[in-house]
mmCIF file of C-alpha atoms and ligand atoms in Angstrom:
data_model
loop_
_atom_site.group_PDB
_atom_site.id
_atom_site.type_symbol
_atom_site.label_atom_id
_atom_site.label_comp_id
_atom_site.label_asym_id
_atom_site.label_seq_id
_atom_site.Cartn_x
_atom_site.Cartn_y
_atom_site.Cartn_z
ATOM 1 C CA UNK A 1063 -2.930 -18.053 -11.031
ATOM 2 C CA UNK A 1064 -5.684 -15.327 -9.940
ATOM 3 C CA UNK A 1065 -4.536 -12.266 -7.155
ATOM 4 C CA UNK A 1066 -6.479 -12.501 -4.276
ATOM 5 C CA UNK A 1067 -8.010 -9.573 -1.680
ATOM 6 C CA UNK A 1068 -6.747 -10.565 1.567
ATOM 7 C CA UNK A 1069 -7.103 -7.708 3.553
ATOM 8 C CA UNK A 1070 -8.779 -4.128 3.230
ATOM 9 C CA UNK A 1071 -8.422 -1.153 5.088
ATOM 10 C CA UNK A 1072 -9.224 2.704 5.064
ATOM 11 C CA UNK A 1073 -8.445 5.844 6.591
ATOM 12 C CA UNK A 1074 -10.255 9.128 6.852
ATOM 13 C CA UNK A 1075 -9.344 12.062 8.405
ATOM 14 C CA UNK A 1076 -11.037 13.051 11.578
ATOM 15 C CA UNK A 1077 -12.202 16.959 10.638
ATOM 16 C CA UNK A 1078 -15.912 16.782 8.759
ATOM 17 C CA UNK A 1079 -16.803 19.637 6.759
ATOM 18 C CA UNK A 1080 -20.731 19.532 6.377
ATOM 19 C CA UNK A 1081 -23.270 20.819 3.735
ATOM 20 C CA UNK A 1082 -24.360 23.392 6.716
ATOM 21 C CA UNK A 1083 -20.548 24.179 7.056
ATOM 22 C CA UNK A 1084 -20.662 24.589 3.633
ATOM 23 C CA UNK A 1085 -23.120 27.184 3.016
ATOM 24 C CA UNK A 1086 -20.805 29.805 5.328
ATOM 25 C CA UNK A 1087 -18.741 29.344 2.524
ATOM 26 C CA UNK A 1088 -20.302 29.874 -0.590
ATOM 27 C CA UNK A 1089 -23.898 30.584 -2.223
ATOM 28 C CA UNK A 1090 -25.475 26.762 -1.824
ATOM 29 C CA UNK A 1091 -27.609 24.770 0.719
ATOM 30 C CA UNK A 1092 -27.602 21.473 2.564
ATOM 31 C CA UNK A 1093 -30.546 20.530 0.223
ATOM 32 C CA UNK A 1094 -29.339 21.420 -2.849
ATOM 33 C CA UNK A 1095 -25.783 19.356 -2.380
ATOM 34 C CA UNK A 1096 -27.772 16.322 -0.636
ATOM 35 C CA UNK A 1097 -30.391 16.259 -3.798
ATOM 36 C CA UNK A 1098 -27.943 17.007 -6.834
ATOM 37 C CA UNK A 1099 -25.000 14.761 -5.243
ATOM 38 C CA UNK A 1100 -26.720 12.643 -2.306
ATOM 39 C CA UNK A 1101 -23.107 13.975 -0.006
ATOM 40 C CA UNK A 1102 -23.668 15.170 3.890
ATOM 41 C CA UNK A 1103 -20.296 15.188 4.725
ATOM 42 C CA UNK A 1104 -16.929 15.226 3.913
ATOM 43 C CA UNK A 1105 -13.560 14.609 6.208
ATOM 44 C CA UNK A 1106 -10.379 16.739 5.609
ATOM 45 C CA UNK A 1107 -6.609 16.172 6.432
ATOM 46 C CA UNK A 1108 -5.474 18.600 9.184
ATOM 47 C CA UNK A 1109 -2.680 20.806 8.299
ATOM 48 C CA UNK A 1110 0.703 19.272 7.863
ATOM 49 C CA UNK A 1111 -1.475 16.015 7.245
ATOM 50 C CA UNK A 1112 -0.604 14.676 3.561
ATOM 51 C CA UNK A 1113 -1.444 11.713 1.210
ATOM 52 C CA UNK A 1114 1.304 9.777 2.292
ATOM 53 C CA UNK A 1115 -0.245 9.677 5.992
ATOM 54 C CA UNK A 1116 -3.106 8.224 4.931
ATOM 55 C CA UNK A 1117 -1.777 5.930 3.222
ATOM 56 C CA UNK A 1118 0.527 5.069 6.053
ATOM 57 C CA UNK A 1119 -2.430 4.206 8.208
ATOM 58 C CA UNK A 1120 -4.091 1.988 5.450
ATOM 59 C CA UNK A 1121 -0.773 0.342 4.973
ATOM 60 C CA UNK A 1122 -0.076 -0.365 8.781
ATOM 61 C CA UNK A 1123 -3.807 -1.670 8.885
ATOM 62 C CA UNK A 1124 -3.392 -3.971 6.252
ATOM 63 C CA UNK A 1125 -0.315 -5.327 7.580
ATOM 64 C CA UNK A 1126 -1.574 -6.194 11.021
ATOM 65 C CA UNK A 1127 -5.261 -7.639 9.788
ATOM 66 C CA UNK A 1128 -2.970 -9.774 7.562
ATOM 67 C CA UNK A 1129 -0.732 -10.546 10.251
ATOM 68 C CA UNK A 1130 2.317 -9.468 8.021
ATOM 69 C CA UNK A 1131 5.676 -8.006 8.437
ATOM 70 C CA UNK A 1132 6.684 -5.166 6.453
ATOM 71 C CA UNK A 1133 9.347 -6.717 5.152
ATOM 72 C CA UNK A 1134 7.551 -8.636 3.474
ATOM 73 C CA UNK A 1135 5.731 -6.482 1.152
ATOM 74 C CA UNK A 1136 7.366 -6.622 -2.596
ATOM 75 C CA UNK A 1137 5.356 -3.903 -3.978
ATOM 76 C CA UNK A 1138 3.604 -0.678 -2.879
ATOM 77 C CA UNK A 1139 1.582 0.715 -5.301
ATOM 78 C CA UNK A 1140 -0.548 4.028 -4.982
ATOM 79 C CA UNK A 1141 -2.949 5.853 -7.209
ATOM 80 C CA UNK A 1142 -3.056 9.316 -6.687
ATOM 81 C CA UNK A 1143 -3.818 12.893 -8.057
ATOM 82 C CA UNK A 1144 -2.575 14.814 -5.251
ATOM 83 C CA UNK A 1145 0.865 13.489 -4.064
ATOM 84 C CA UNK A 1146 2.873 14.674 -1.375
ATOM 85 C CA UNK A 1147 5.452 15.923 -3.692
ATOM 86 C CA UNK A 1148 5.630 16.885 -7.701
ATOM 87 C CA UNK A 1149 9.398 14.753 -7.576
ATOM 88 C CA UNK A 1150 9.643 11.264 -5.054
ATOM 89 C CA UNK A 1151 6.809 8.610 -5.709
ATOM 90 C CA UNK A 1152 4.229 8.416 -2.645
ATOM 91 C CA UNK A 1153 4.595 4.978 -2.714
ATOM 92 C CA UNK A 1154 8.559 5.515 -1.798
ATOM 93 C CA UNK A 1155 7.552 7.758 0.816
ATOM 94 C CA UNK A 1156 5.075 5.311 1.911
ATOM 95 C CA UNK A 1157 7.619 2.657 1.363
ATOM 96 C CA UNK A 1158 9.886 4.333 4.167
ATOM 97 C CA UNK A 1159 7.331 5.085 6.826
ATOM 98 C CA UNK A 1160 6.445 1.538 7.202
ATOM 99 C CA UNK A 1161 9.577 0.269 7.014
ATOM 100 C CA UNK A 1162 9.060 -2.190 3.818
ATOM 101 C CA UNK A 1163 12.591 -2.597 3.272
ATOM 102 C CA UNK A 1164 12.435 -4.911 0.860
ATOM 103 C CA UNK A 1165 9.657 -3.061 -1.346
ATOM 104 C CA UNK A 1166 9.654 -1.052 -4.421
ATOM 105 C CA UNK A 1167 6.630 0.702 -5.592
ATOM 106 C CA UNK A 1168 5.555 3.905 -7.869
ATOM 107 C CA UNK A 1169 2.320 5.820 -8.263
ATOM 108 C CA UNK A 1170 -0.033 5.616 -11.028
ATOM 109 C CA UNK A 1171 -2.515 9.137 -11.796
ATOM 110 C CA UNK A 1172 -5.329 8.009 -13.214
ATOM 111 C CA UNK A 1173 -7.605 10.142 -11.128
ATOM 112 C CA UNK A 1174 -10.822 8.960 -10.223
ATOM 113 C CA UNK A 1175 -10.168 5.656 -11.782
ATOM 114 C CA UNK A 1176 -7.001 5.483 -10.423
ATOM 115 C CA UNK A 1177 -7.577 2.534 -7.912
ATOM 116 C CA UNK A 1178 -9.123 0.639 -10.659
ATOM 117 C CA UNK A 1179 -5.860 1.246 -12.701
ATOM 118 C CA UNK A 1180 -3.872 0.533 -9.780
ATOM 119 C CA UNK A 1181 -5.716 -2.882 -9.116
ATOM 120 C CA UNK A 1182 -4.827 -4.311 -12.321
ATOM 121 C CA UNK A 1183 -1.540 -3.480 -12.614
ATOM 122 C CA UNK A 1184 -0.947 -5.161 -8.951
ATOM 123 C CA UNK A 1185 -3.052 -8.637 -9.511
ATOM 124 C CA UNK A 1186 -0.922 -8.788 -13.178
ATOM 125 C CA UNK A 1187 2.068 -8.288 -11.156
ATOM 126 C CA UNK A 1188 0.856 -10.986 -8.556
ATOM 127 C CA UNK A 1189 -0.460 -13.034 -11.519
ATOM 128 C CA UNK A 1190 3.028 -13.494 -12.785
ATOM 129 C CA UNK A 1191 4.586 -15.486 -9.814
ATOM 130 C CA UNK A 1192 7.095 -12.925 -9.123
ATOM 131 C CA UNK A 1193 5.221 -10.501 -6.447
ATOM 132 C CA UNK A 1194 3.521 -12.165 -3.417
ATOM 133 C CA UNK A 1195 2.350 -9.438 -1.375
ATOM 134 C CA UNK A 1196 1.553 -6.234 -3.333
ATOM 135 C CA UNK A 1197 -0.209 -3.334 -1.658
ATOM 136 C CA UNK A 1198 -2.509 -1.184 -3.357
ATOM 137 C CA UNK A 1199 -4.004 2.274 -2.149
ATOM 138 C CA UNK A 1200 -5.814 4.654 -3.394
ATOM 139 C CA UNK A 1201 -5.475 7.941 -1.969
ATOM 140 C CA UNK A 1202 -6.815 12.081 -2.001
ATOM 141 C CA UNK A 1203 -5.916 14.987 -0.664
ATOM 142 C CA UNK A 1204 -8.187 16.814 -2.159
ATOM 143 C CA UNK A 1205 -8.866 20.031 -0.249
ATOM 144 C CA UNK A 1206 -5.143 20.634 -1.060
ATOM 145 C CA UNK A 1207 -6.350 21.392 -4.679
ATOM 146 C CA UNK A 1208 -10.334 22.460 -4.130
ATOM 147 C CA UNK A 1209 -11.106 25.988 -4.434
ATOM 148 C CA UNK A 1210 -13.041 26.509 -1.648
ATOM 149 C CA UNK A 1211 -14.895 29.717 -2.873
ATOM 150 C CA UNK A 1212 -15.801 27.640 -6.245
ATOM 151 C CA UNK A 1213 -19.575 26.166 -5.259
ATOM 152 C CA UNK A 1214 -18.899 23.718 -8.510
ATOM 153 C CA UNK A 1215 -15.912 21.593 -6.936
ATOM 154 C CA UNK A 1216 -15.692 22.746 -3.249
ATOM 155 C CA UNK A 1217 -19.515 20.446 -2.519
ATOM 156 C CA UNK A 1218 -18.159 17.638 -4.019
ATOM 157 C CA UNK A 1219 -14.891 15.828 -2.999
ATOM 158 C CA UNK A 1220 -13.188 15.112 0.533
ATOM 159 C CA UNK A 1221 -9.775 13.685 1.755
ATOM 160 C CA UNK A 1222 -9.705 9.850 1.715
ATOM 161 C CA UNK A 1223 -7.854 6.768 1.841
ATOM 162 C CA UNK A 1224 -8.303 2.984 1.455
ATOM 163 C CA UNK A 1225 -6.365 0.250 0.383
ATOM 164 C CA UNK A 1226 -6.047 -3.874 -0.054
ATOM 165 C CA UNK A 1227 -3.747 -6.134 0.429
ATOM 166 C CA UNK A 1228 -3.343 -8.479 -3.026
ATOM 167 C CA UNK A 1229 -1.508 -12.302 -3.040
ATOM 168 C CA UNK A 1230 -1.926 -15.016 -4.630
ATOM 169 C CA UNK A 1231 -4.895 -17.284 -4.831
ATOM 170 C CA UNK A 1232 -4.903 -20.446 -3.600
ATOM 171 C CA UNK A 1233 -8.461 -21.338 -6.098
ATOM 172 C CA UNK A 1234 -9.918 -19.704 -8.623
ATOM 173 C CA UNK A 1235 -11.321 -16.853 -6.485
ATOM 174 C CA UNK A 1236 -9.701 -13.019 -6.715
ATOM 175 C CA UNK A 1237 -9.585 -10.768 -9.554
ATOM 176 C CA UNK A 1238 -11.223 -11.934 -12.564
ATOM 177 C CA UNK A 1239 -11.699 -9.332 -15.124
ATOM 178 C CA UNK A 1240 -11.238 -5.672 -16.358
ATOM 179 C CA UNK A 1241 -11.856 -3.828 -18.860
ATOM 180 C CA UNK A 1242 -9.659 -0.188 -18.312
ATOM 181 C CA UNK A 1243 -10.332 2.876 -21.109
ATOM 182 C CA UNK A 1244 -8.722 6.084 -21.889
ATOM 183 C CA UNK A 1245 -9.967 9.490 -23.541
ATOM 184 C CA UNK A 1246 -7.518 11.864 -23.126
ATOM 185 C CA UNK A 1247 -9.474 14.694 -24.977
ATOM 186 C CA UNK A 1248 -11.590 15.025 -22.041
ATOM 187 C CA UNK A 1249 -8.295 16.840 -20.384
ATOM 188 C CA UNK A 1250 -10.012 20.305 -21.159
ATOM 189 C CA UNK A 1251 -13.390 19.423 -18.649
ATOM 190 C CA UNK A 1252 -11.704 18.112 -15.372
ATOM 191 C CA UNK A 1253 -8.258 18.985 -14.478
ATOM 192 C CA UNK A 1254 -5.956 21.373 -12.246
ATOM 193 C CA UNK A 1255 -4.676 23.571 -15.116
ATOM 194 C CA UNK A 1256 -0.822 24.442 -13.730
ATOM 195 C CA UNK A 1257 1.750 23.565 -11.611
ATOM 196 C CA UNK A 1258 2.707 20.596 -13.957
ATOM 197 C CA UNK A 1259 5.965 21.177 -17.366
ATOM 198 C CA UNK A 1260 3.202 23.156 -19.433
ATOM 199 C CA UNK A 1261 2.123 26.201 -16.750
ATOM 200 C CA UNK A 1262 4.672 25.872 -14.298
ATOM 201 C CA UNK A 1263 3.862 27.418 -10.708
ATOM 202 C CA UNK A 1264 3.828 31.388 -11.401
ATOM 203 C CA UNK A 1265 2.842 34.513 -9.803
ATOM 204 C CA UNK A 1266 0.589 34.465 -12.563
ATOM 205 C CA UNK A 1267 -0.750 30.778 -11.955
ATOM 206 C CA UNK A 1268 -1.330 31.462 -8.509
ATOM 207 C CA UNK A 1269 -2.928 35.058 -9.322
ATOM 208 C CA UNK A 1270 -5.516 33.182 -11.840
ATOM 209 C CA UNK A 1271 -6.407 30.348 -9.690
ATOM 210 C CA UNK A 1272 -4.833 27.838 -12.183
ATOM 211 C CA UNK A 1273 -3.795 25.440 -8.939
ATOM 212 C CA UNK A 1274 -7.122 24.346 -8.352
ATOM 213 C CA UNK A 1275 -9.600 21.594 -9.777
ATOM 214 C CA UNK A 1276 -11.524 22.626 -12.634
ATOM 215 C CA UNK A 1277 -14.328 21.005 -13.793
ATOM 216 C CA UNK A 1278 -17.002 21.372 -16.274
ATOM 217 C CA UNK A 1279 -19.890 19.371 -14.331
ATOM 218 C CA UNK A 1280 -22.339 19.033 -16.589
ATOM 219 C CA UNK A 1281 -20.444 17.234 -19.325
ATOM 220 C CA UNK A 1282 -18.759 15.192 -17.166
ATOM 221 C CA UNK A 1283 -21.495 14.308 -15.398
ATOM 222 C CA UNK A 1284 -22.643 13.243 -19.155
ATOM 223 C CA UNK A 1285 -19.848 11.393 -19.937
ATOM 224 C CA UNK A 1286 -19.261 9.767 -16.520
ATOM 225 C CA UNK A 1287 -23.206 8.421 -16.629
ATOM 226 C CA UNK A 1288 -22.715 6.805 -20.098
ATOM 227 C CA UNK A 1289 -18.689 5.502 -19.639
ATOM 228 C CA UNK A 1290 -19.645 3.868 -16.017
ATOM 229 C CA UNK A 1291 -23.260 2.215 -17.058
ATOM 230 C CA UNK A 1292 -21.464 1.406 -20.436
ATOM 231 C CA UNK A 1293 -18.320 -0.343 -19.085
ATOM 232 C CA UNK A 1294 -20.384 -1.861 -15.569
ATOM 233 C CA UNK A 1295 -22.623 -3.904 -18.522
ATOM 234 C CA UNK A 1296 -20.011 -4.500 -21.040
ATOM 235 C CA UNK A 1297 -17.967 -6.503 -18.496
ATOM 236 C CA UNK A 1298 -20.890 -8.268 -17.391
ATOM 237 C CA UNK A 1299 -21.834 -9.512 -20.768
ATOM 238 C CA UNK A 1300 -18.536 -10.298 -21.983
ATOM 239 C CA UNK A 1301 -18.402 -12.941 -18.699
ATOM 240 C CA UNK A 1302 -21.796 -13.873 -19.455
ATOM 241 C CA UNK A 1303 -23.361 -12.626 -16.169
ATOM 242 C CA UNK A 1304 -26.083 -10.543 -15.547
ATOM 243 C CA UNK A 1305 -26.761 -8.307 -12.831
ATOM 244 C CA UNK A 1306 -28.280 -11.164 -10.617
ATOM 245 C CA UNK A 1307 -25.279 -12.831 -10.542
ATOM 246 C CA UNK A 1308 -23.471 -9.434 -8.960
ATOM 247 C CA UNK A 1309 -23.474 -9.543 -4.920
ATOM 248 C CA UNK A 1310 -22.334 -6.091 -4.696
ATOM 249 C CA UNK A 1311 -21.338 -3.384 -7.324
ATOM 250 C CA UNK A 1312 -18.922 -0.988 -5.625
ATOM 251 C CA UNK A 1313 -19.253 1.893 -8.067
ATOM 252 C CA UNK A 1314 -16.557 5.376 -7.433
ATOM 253 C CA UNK A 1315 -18.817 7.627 -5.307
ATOM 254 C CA UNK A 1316 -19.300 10.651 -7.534
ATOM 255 C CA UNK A 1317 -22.626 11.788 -7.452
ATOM 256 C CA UNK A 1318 -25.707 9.492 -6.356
ATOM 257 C CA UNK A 1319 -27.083 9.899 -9.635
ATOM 258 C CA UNK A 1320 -24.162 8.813 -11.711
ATOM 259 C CA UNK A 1321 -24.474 5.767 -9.411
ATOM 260 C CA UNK A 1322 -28.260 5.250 -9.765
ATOM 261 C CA UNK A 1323 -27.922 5.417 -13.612
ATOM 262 C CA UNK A 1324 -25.133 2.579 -13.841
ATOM 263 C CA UNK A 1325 -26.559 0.558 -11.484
ATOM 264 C CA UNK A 1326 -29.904 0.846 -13.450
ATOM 265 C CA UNK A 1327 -28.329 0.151 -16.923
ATOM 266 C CA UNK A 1328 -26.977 -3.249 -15.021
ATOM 267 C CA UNK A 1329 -30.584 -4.044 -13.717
ATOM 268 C CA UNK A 1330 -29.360 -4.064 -10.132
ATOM 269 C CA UNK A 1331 -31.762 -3.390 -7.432
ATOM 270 C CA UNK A 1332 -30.805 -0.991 -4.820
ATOM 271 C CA UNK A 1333 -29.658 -3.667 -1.979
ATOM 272 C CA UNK A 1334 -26.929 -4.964 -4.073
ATOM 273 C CA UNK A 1335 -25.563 -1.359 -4.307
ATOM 274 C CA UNK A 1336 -23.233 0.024 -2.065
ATOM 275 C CA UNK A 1337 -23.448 3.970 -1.533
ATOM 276 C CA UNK A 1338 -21.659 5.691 0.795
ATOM 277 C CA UNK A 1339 -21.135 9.286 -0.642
ATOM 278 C CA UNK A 1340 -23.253 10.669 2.114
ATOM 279 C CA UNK A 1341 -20.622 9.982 4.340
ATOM 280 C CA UNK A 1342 -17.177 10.941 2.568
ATOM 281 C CA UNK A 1343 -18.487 12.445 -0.496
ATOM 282 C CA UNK A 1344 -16.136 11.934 -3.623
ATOM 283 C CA UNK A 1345 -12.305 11.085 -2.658
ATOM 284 C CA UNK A 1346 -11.237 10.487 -6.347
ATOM 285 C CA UNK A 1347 -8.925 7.516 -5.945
ATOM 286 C CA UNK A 1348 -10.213 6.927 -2.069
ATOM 287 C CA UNK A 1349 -13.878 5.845 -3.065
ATOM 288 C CA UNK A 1350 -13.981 2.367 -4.164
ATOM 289 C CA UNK A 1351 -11.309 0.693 -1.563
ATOM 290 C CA UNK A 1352 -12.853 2.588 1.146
ATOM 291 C CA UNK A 1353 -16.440 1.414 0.047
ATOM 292 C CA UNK A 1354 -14.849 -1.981 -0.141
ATOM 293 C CA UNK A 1355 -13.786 -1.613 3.603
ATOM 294 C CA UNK A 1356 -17.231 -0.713 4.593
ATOM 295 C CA UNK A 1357 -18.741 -3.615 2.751
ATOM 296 C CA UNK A 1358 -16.200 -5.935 4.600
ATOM 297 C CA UNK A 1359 -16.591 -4.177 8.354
ATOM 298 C CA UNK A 1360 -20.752 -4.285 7.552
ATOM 299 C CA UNK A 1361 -19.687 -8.162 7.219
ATOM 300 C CA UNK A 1362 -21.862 -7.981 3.279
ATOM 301 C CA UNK A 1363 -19.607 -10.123 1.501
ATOM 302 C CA UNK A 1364 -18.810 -14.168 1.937
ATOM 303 C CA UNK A 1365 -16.613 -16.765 -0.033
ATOM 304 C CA UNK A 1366 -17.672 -16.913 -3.458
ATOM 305 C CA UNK A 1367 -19.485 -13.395 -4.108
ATOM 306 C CA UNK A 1368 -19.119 -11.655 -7.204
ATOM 307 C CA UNK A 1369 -18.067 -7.711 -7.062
ATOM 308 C CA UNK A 1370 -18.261 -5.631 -9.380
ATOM 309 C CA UNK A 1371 -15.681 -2.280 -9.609
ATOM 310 C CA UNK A 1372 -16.895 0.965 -11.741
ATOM 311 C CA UNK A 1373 -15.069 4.251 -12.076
ATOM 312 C CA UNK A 1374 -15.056 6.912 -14.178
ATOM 313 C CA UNK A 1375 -12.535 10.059 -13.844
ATOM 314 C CA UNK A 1376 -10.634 13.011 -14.797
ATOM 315 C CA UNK A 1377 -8.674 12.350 -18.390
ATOM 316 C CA UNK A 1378 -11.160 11.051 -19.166
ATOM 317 C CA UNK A 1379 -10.213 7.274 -17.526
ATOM 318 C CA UNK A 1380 -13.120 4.894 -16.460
ATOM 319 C CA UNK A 1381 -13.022 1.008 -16.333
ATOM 320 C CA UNK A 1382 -14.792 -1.804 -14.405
ATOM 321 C CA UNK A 1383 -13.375 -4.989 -12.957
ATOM 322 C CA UNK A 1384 -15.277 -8.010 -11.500
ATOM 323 C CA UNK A 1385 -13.690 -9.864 -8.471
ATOM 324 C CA UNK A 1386 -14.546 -13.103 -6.978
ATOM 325 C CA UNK A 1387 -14.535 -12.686 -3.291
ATOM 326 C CA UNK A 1388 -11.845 -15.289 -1.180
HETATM 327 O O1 UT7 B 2234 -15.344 12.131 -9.792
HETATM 328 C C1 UT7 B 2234 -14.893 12.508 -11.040
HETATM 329 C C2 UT7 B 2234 -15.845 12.967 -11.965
HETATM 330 N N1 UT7 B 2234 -16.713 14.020 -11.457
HETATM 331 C C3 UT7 B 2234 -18.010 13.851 -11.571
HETATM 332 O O2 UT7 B 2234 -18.465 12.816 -11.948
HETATM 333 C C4 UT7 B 2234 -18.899 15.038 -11.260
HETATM 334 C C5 UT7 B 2234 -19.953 15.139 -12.313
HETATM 335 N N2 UT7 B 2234 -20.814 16.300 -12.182
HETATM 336 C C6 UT7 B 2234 -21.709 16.438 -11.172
HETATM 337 O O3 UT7 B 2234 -21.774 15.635 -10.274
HETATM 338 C C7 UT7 B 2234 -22.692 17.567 -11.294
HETATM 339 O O4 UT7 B 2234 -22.621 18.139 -12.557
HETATM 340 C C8 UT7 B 2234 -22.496 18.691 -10.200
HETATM 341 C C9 UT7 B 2234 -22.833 18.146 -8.820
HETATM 342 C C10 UT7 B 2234 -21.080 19.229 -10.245
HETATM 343 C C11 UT7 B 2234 -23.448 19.834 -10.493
HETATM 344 O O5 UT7 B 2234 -24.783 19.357 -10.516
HETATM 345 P P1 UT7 B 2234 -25.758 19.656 -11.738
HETATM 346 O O6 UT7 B 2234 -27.051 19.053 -11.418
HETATM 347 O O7 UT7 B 2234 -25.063 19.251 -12.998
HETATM 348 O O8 UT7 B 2234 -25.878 21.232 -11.636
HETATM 349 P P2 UT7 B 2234 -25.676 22.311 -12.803
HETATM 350 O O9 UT7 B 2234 -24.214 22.582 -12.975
HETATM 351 O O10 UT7 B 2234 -26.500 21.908 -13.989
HETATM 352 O O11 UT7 B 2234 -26.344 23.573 -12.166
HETATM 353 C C12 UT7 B 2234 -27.776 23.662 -11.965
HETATM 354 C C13 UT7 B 2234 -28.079 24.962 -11.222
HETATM 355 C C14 UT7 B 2234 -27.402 26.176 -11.838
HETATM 356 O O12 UT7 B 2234 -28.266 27.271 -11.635
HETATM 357 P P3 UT7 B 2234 -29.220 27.805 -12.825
HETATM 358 O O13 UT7 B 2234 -28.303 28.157 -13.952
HETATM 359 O O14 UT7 B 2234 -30.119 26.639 -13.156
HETATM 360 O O15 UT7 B 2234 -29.916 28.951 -12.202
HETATM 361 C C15 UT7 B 2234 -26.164 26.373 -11.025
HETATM 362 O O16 UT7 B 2234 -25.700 27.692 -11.017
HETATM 363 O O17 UT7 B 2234 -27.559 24.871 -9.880
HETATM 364 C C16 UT7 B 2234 -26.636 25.941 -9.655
HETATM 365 N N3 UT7 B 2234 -25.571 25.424 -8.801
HETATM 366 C C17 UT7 B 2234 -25.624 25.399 -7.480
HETATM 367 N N4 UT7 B 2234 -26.565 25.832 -6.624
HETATM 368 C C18 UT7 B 2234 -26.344 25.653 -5.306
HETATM 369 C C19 UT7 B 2234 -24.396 24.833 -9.203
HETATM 370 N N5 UT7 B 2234 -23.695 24.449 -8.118
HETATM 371 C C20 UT7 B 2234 -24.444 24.814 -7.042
HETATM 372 C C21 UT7 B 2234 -24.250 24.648 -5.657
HETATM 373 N N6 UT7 B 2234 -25.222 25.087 -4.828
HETATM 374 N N7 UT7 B 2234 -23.148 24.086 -5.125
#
């Protein structure tokens, strides 16, 4: 038995910070971000506004485009970097606000490739015959970690959410394959150094900046360009497929050129690529389910396509996954 998409929804936050916004802030310009990055715009949360609201408003849209009850959710699963909370699951929280009383659910962290991570684990759950309908979100908050007088980080991300809604398949359409990797010695080029059991939140954290994203750009944009092209071909060729069989390839919105090179190294011409970083810029876990969303609203996708999923993150995690669309 496969796990099937059966409904897909996102949420983003109605403030926009723009590149012109941007250069009030810190020593860059509109042209720079738009030619290194190919990101306009980004939305943030309002105050008071966390992950768990966004993913409440993915999860309610789910449940009415798939004309379900909440009760009927088994599973919630999330994949975030910037919970609500250091202790209590956003998934429980999200659990709660939508009343899915008869759900369970955890996060995963996985960062950028979290909803990559996150999709697995739910369509082996569904796969099993034990979980019908499993919800899976990935979700950012994360201006509630940028530094926004660092011009290396601040550009880049936004606050994001999207989500799908996973049963089972009735054919032989839904999740197909994945291929998920690990590198935990890239810890040292993208992370948020404290607030976690090694540098607990200090005086001295707080005083050194230690709560924020750092990230060495350059090598990860090195690593991210070979991991994504690497693991968008490797799944193609180990399912015999090339890149004319691929309808769409939904790659994690990172920078336009990290895109550009994958979709290259997969000989995919541009139309069967969908980009969308102008619009949100990076949202870590948010970027591929929202894409998906657009791809679906833009009506791109029928019965039958072949997707293909690419991420690469903070860890260092990347991994691909081809879907059959139902
Ligand atoms: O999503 C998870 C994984 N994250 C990623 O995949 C991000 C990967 N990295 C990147 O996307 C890129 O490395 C960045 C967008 C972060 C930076 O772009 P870059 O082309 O690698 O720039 P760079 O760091 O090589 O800097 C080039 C120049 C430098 O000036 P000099 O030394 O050549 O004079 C920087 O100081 O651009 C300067 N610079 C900027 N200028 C204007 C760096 N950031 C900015 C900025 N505005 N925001």
């Amino acid at each position: 038995m496969k796990a099937k998409i059966s409904a897909t929804a996102k949420y983003l936050p109605k403030k926009t910070l723009t590149n012109k916004d941007l250069e009030k802030m810190v020593e860059t310009s509109d042209e720079w971000i738009l030619s290194r990055t190919g990101i306009e715009k980004r939305h943030l949360v309002e105050e008071g506004e966390a992950t768990s609201d966004m993913c409440k408003h993915v999860a309610n849209e789910l449940l009415r485009k798939a004309n379900k009850r909440p009760e009927e959710i088994d599973l919630i699963l999330i994949a975030t970097s910037t919970p609500d909370f250091p202790v209590v699951s956003t998934a429980a929280l999200v659990q709660d606000k939508i009343g899915a009383t008869n759900a369970w659910g955890y996060d995963i962290v996985a960062a950028c490739t979290g909803f990559v991570y996150a999709m697995e684990t739910g369509a082996k759950l569904v796969e099993s015959g034990k979980y019908q309908n499993v919800i899976v979100i990935g979700a950012d908050t994360m201006s509630s970690i940028i530094d926004y007088t660092d011009r290396n980080t601040c550009i880049i991300f936004g606050d994001g959410a999207g989500g799908v809604l996973l049963e089972p398949s009735e054919n032989d359409n839904g999740v197909l394959d994945s291929i998920l990797c690990a590198d935990g010695s890239g810890e040292k080029y993208l992370t948020v150094p404290a607030g976690g059991s090694l540098n607990p939140a200090s005086k001295d954290t707080v005083n050194k900046r230690m709560h924020y994203v750092y990230q060495d750009g350059k090598t990860v944009f090195k690593f991210a360009v070979k991991n994504m092209a690497d693991v968008s071909k490797q799944i193609l060729d180990n399912n015999n497929l090339t890149g004319e069989d691929i309808k769409l390839f939904i790659p994690h919105q990172a920078n336009k050129r990290i895109i550009d090179a994958a979709a290259e190294r997969c000989g995919l011409r541009d139309d069967q690529v969908l980009v969308n970083i102008n619009k949100y810029g990076n949202t870590t876990a948010g970027t591929i389910p929202i894409a998906l969303d657009d791809a679906v609203e833009e009506k791109m996708l029928e019965k039958g396509d072949i997707l293909l999923f690419a991420a690469f993150g903070g860890g260092f995690t990347w991994g691909s996954m081809l879907i059959k669309w139902d």
